[in-house]
Amino acid sequence: MTTLTMAQALNTALRDAITQDDDVVVFGEDVGTLGGVFRITDGLTRDFGEERCFDTPLAESGIVGFAVGMCMAGFRPVVEMQFDAFGYPAFEQVVSHVAKMRNRTAGAVQLPMVIRFPYAGGIGGVEHHSDSSEAYYAHTPGLKVVSPSTPADAYGLLRQAIEDPDPVVFMEPKALYWAKGEVQTPGQPLPFGRAAVRREGTDVTLIAYGPSVPVALKAADAAREEGWDVEVVDLRTITPFDDDTVARSVRRTGRCVVVTESHGFAGVGAEVAARVQERCFHSLAAPVLRVSGLDIPYPAPKLEHTYLPGVDRVLDAVARLQWDDEPDTRWLDSARGGAA
Amino acid sequence: MTAQKESTHTTDPHAAGLVASLLPCPEPVQFVDATGRRVPGGEGGRGYAQPTAEQLVETWRRMVVGRRFDVQSTALTKQGRLAVYPSSRGQEACQVGAVMALRPDDWVFPTYRDSVALITRDIDPVETLTLLRGDAHCGYDPIARHTAAQCTPLATQLIHAAGVAHGEARRGRDTVALGFIGDGATSEGDFHEALNFAAVFNAPVVFFVQNNKYAISVPLSKQTKAPSLAYKGIGYGVPSEQVDGNDAMAVLAVVNHAVQRARDGGGPFLIEAHTYRLDAHTNADDATRYREADEVTDWLTRDPIARLEAWLRSEGLVDDARVEEVTAEAEAFATALRDRMNADPQVDPMSLFDNVFAEPTPELVEQRYMVAQEIAAEQEEQE
Ligand SMILES: Cc1ncc(C[n+]2csc(CCOP(=O)(O)OP(=O)(O)O)c2C)c(N)n1
Ligand SMILES: [Mg+2]
């Protein structure tokens, strides 16, 4: 075991994959000499050569499309989109080709590629540097969507993403890049579709992934003081989704709050809440609530703390889970927040 | 102080001859005119070699078969056998000529319009039409045939061509990738990103633009102010050429050159072939809404098949007997295709769940089960 930041864990995973598999190639904008703007690819070109890690022209659609072609020649590309919001130029390639290629060619063309995104906010980035774009990809059949919350998971999930026969959208919470944790290196790939219970509790389940996991854990600590024993489930992978772990937890606690940093409307949190309700209805003592970012464009850095779902917002939601059998009437008051 | 300022360009743009070497000929390269006569000096002074007689006869034969296939496919659409068919009647010199310059292990990245190119690659015509019949998205194995699935999102396939070409080159193979694209799609960003990537990585890619004058209804004049689409190469450092796309000999000559150059490590090449789409965009389109009948009649006089045939006859390379033979072959090809397409294809709804992922996700397993139940219930009702 070594103590690594998430950034170092990701870098180590790339190194180990490059060492073990000659077909792994890393490319994108500034990933070569510079080592990426977040240094995730630090030293790869120096240590493994331009052949294995190289800079490309500045064109996201080109980067992803080039990776599609390289897969057809038997490579396993790992490409970096410099920031969440700069992946949009590649959206057509991702949705129309990366996600569909296996299906539209009856399995003949496989795309074992990874598209890495530094994503989400909390680091004081100016506009277009803090989007949570995971729902766009999770909505698209054919893509696996992964988001680690610890250095150990970052290592194991990235190793799995590179070995995986399907294309993986790998969402790295940039606010957690510098968070430290114990990592086994060289380590094993971490299988997808297995959520982790980060903290056991009996009263309520908080479900989160990526940047929201530390928020949920902090909220759980704070809730203890209020007398609630909170369980925290970290999804790790959005697709494939681990219904078993989630449902087992909620059936036991009977209450559930989904915490996501992304906008709430039509987001991953909505999907999670629906799945919980479908599977755990008879065990639920209260409606499943969502705590999310606001449904506004991601704000300027000086206001992002207001946007981000923090511990207090999570605790407020927990408090509204009808502990005293009083129904939550907030949804009945349509004038809420208005003149009334 | 730094010893020497690094040049911002990898090559001096003012170096004698560089700009000239990237630009196309001012007029499209033409070897054979509309009457079938060899044009003296038509190679534009570039010294494109005249293709061999053998290559030309074979190209002509495949154009005859390709035309018959295309007409048959349009007929199959009218009979309800195909969901849609984008005809390439009139563009045979492009589709056949470009493919004839390739080896079987070279890669082709076709669009929806390039079915004639696919059968020229000897892909089974029924497999070729699987997409358009609507039983699956692609009927052949792209890896085995080194031919990508026909691409509909415009220009996106060209970046794949650059990627596979780069990948093959890295593996030490001398295969080349040829990407087809239409005139309208050259306005798409991916066309430009593909040219740029191919140039920067010196990838062995031939970009082949079939300028058939329309993007559905929109004429080229509304698409670009460039003097020719082949002028779009120079900005990326990609040498380019324009060619009479109804002159199969010229198409072959230029593609032969571009392919050999790429194979020898010379990097990408852009070709604009001037041709014309004689039919509507697809069977669902009404071309009378945006073009005059006279225009079509005029292009009929520049027919690519008649032109090459006239030249081959004048050279004694084909005669009446050979023409009859090939016509009969094309007829047999169309008849066999029609018969096979008259069979109702069996499509298995359960196959919907295959190949979304390597292994189905839990949702897919659930949905597969639901659909199986629905089908079982339907069958029970019918019994
Ligand atoms: C990205 C994208 N936008 C729009 C379309 C719809 N569309 C299909 S074909 C076509 C015209 C393309 O014209 P051109 O590139 O000249 O090729 P042609 O059809 O003439 O062979 C359009 C607009 C599409 N397929 N993809
Ligand atoms: Mg066109």
XYZ file of C-alpha atoms in Angstrom, chain B residues 126 166-167 207 266 288 314 365 367:
9
model
C -27.485 -8.519 -50.308
C -2.226 5.741 -38.548
C -2.758 2.548 -36.557
C -9.845 11.641 -49.135
C 3.998 10.306 -48.506
C -37.728 18.689 -59.631
C -11.398 2.721 -80.232
C -31.318 -8.783 -19.221
C -35.775 -5.923 -20.932
